[in-house]
Coordinates of C-alpha atoms and ligand atoms in Angstrom, one line a residue:
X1 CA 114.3 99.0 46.1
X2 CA 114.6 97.7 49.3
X3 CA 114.6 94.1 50.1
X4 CA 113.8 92.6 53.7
X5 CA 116.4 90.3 55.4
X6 CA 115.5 86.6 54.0
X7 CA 114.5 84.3 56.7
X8 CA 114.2 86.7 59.5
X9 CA 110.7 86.8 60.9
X10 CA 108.8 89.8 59.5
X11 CA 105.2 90.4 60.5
X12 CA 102.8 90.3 57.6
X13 CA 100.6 92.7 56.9
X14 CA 100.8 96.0 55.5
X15 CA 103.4 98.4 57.4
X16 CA 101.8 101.6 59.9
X17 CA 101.4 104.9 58.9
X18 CA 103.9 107.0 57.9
X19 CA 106.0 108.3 60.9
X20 CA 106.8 112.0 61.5
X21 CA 110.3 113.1 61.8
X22 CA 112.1 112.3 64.4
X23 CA 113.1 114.9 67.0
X24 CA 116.2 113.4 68.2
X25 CA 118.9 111.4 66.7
X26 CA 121.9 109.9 68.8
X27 CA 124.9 108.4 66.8
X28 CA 126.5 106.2 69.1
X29 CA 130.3 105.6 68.4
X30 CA 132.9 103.5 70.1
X31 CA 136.1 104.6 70.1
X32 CA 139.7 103.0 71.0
X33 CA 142.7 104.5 70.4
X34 CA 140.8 106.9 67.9
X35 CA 142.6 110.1 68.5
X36 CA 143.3 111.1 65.1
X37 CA 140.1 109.5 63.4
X38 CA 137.8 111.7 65.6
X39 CA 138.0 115.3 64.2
X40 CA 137.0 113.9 60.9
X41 CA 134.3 112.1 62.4
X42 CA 132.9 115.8 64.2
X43 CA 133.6 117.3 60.9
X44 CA 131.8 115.1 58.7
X45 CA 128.5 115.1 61.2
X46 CA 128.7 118.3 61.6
X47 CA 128.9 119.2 57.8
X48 CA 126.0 116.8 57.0
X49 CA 123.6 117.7 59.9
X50 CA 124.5 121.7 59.5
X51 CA 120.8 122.2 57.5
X52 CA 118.2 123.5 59.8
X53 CA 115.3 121.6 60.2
X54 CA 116.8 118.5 61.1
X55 CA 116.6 116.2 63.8
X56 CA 118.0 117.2 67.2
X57 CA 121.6 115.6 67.2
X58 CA 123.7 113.6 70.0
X59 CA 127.3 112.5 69.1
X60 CA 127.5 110.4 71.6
X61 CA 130.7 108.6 72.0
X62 CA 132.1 105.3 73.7
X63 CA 135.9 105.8 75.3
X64 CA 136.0 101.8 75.3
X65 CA 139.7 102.5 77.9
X66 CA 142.3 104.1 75.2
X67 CA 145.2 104.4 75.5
X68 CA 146.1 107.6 73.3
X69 CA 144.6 110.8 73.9
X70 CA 141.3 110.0 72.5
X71 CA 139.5 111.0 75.9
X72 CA 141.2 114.7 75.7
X73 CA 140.7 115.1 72.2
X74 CA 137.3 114.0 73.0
X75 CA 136.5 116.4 75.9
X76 CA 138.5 119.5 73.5
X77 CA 135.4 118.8 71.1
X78 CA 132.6 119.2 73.1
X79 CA 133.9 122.4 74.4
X80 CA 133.4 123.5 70.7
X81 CA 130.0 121.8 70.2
X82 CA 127.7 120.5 72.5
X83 CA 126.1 118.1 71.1
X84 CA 129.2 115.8 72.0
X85 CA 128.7 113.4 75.1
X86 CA 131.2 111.0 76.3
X87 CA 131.0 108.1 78.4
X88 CA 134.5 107.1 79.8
X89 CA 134.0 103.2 80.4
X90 CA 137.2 102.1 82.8
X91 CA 139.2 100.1 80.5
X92 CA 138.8 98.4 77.1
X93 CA 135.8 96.1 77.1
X94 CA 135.5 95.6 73.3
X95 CA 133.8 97.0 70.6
X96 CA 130.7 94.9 71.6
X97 CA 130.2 96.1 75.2
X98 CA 131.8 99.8 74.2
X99 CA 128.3 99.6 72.2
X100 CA 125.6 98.3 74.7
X101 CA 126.9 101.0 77.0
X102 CA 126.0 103.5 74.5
X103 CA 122.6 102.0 74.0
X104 CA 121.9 102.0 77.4
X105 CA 122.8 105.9 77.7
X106 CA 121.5 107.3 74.5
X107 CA 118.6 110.0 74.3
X108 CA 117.3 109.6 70.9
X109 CA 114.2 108.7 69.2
X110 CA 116.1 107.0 67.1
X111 CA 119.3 105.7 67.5
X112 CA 122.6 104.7 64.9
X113 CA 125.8 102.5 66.3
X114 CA 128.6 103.9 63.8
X115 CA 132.2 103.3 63.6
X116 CA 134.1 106.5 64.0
X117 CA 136.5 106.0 61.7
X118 CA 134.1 107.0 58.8
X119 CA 134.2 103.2 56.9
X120 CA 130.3 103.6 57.9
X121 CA 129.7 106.6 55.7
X122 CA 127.1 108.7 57.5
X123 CA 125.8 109.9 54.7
X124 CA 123.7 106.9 54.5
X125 CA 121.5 108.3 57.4
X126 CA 119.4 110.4 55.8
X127 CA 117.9 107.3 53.4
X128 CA 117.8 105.2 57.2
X129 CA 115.7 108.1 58.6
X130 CA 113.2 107.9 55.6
X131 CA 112.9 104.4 55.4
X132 CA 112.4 104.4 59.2
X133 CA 109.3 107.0 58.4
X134 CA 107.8 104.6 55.6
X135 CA 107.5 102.2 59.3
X136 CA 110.6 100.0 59.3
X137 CA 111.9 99.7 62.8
X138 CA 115.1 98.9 62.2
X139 CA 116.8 100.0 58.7
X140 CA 120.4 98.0 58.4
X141 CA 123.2 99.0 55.8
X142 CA 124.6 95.9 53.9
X143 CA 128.3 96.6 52.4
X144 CA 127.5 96.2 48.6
X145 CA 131.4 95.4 48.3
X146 CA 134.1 95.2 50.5
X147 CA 136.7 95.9 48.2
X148 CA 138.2 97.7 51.2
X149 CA 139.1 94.4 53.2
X150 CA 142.2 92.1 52.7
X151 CA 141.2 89.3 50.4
X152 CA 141.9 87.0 53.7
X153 CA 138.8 89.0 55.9
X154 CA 136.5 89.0 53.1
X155 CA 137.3 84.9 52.5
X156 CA 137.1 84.3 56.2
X157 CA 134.1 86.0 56.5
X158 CA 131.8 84.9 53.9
X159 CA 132.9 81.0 55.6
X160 CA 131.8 82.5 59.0
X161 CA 128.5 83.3 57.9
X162 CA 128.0 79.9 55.6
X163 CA 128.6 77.9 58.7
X164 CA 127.0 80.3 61.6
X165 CA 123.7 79.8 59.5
X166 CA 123.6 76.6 58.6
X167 CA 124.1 75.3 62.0
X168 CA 122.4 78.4 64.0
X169 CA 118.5 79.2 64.6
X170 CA 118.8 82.4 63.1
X171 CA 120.4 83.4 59.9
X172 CA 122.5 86.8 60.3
X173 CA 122.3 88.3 56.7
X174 CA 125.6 88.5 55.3
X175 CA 127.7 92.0 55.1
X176 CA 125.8 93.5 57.8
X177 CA 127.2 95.4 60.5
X178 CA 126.3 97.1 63.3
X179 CA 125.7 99.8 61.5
X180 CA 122.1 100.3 61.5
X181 CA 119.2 102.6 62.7
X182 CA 116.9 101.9 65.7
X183 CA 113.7 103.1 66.8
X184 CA 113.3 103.9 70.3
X185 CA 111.3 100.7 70.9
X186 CA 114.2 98.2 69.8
X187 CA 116.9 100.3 71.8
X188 CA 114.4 98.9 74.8
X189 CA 114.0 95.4 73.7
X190 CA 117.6 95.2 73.3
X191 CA 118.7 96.5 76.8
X192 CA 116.6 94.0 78.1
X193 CA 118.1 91.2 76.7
X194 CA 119.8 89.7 79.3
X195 CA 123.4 88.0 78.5
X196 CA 126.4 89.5 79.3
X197 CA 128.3 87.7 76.6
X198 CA 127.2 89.9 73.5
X199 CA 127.4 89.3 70.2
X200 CA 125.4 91.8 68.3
X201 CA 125.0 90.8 65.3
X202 CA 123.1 87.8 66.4
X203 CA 121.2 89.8 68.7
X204 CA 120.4 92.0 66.7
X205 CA 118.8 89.2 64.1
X206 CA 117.3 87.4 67.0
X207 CA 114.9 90.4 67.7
X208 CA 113.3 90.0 64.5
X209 CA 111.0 93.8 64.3
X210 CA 110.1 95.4 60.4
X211 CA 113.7 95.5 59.1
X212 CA 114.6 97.1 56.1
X213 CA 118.3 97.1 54.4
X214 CA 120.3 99.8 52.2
X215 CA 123.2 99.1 50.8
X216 CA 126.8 100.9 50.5
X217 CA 130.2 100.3 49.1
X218 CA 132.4 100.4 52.3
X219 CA 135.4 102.9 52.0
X220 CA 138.6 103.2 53.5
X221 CA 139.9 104.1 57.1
X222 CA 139.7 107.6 57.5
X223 CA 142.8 107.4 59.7
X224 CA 144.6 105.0 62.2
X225 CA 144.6 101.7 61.7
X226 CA 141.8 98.3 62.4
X227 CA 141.9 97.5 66.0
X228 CA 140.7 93.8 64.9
X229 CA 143.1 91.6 64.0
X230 CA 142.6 88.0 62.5
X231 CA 143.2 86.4 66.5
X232 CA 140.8 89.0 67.8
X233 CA 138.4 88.3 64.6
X234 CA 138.6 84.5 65.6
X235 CA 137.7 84.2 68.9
X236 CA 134.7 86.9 67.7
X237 CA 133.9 83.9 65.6
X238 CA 133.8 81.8 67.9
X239 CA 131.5 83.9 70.1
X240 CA 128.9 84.3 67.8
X241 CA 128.7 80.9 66.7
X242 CA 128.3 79.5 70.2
X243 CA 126.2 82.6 71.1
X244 CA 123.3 81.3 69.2
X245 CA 123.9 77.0 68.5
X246 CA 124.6 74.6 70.2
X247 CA 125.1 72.2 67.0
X248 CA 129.1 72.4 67.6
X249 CA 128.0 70.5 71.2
X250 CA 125.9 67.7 69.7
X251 CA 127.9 67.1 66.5
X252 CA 130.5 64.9 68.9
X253 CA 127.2 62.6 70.0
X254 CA 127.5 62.0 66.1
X255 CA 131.7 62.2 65.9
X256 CA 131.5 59.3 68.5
X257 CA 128.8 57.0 67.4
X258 CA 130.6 57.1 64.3
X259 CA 134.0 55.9 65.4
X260 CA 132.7 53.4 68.1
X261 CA 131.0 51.6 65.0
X262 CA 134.5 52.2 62.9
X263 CA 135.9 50.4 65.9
X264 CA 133.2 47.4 66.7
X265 CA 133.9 46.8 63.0
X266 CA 137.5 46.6 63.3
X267 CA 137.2 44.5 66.4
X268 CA 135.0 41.5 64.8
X269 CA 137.7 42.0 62.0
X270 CA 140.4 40.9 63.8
X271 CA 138.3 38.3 66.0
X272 CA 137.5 36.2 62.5
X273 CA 141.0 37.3 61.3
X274 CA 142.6 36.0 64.8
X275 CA 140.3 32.5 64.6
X276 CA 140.6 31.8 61.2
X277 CA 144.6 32.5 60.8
X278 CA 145.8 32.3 64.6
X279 CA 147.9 35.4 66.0
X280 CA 150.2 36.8 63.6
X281 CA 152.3 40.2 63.7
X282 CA 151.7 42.2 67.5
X283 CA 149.4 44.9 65.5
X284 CA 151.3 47.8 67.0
X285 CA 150.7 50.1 64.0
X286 CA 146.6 49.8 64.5
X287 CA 147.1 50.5 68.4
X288 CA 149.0 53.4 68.2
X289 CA 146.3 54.8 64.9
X290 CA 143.4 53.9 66.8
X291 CA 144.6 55.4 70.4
X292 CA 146.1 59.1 68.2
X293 CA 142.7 59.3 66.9
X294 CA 140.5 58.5 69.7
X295 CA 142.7 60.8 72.0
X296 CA 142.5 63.7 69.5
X297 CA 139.0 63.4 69.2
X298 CA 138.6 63.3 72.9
X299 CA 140.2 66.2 73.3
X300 CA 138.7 68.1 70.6
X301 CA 135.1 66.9 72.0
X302 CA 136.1 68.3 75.4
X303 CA 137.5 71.6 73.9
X304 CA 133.9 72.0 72.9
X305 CA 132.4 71.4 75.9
X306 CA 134.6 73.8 77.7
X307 CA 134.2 76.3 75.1
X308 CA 130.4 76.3 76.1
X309 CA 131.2 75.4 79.7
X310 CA 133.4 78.5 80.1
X311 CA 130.5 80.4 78.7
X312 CA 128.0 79.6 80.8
X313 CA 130.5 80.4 83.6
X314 CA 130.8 84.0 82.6
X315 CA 127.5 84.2 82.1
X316 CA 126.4 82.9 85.8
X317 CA 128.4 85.3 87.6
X318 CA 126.2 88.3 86.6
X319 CA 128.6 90.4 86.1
X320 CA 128.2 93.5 84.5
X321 CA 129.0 94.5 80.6
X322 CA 130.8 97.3 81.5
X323 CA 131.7 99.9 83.7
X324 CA 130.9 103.1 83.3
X325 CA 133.7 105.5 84.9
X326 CA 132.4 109.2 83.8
X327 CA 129.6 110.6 81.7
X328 CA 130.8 114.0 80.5
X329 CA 127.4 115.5 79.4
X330 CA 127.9 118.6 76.6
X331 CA 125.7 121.4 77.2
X332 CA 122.9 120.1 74.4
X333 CA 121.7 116.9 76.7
X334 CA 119.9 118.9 79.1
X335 CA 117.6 120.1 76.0
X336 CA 117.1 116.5 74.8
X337 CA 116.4 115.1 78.0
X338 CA 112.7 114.3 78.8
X339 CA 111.8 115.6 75.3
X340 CA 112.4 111.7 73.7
X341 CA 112.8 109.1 76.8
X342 CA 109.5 107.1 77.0
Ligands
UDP401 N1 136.6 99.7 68.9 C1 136.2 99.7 70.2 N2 136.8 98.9 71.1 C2 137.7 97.9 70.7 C3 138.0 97.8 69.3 C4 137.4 98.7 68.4 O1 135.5 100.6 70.6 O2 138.2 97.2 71.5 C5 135.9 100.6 67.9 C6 136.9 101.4 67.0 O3 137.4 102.6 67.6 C7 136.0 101.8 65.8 C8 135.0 100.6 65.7 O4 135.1 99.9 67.0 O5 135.2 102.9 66.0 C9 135.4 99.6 64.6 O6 136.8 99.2 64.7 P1 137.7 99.0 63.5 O7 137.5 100.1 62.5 O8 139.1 98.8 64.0 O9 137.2 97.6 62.9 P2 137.1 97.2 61.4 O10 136.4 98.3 60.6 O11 138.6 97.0 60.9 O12 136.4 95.9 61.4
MG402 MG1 136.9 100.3 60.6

């Protein structure tokens, strides 16, 4: 049964006819400092797409600036098969822009952002390619469990996602990565979003389109280790949540009014208290609480503006996501080219 992402906007109505196959499929994987990881990736796809009959494959993979010999291992593969392309960005960008690269440069009807290191079991596709038939245009796998996260990550990110949608416009349903498959149509409409900050989660539930979910238990690293730790998962957190509210901004409009009240009471306090007994004790202790707090809320309120500040900052200057340094093209693209692009 499949169940369609509460409080996303879904057009009503019954879905379209049933779509053919598609031709062409492009899994698009970023890699860091994936040397080992890859071979089993290759191996894996390759095992699972071996049938004839399928769709026209792309393995096309995201150097996001390793440091390891990811890039040879890499190019060693698509001497072997050709349905390997690479696109060498010129240094480490992040996962997030590792992926909009790919986007931009994949051939496919439709396309799949996986992980290479097999925690997004590619299995999964062939239920994503028939669910995409029945009309969904996007079909997103929800980790039943994630049994294979420290108890910390899962804890941490169930609060991320409580507070992201209660104080966001959009609600990103929990457990879901960015592991998902996309018609040709929503590869579009995302390029053309036009941040260079991107958080892709929220983008991707911003777009709204037919979305279907399946679920999976997520496994294990194949090999090497996560290339996110909990600082790196933090400022993510960050990111997201200002990406799409800007509740953290006016909450200090509240935060004030609060303690300026707090303070016009104390104030007619002490007047009456003043009048009525005369001047007493100097009142040192209530200065020095009442300037502490008022100075760490200050500063806390203008963290939060430069948070959002800072972001706008990047985001005037234009600059690009990424920089692509190389496309090595295996032998196959040439065959997929013109047969999918719009
Ligand atoms: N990755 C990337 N650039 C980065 C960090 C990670 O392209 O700066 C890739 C990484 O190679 C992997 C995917 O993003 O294919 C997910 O990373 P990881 O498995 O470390 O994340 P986790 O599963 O622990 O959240
Ligand atoms: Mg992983």
């Amino acid at each position: 049964m499949n169940s369609l992402n509460a409080g996303q906007p879904v057009p009503a109505g019954p879905l379209p006819a049933r779509r053919a196959a598609p031709r062409s499929l492009t899994l698009v994987v970023p890699v860091f400092n994936e040397a080992e990881a890859v071979h089993h990736f290759v191996r894996r796809i390759s095992e699972l797409f071996a049938a004839p009959g399928g769709p026209a494959i792309e393995m096309l993979f995201v150097n996001d600036g390793s440091r390891d010999s990811t890039l040879e291992e890499l190019l060693s593969l698509q001497r072997l098969d050709p349905r390997i392309r690479v696109v060498d960005l010129s240094r480490n960008f992040g996962k997030e822009a590792a992926l909009s690269a790919g986007l931009d440069v994949a051939k496919g009807d439709v396309v799949v952002p996986i992980d290479v290191d097999l925690q997004d079991p590619p299995e999964l596709i062939g239920e994503m390619i028939e669910k995409w038939r029945d009309g969904y245009d996007v079909v997103a796998a929800r980790r039943a469990s994630r049994k294979a996260d420290s108890w910390a990550k899962r804890v941490t990110a169930g609060w991320f996602y409580r507070i992201h949608n209660q104080i966001s416009d959009i609600d990103i349903p929990e457990n879901v990565g960015d592991f998902r498959l996309m018609d040709r149509s929503v590869v579009e409409a995302l390029r053309q979003m036009p941040e260079s900050r991107r958080f892709m989660k929220g983008l991707f539930a911003w777009m709204g389109f037919r979305t279907a979910t399946v679920e999976y238990a997520r496994p294990e690293r194949v090999a090497g280790t996560s290339k996110f730790n909990g600082w790196k998962l933090w400022n993510f957190a960050l990111e997201g949540t200002t990406s799409f509210s800007t509740v953290p901004l006016r909450i200090w409009t509240y935060i004030g009014g609060s303690v300026a009240l707090l303070s016009i009471g104390f104030a007619l306090y002490t007047v009456v208290k003043v009048l009525i007994f005369g001047i007493d004790v100097p009142g040192y202790a209530s200065i020095v609480v009442a300037i502490s707090l008022l100075g760490g809320l200050q500063l806390m309120g203008i963290g939060v503006l430069g948070e959002y500040l800072g972001r706008t900052y990047m985001e005037s200057k234009r600059r690009p996501v990424f920089l692509i340094r190389t496309i090595y093209e295996g032998a196959a693209a040439d065959a997929l080219q013109g047969e999918s692009r719009p």
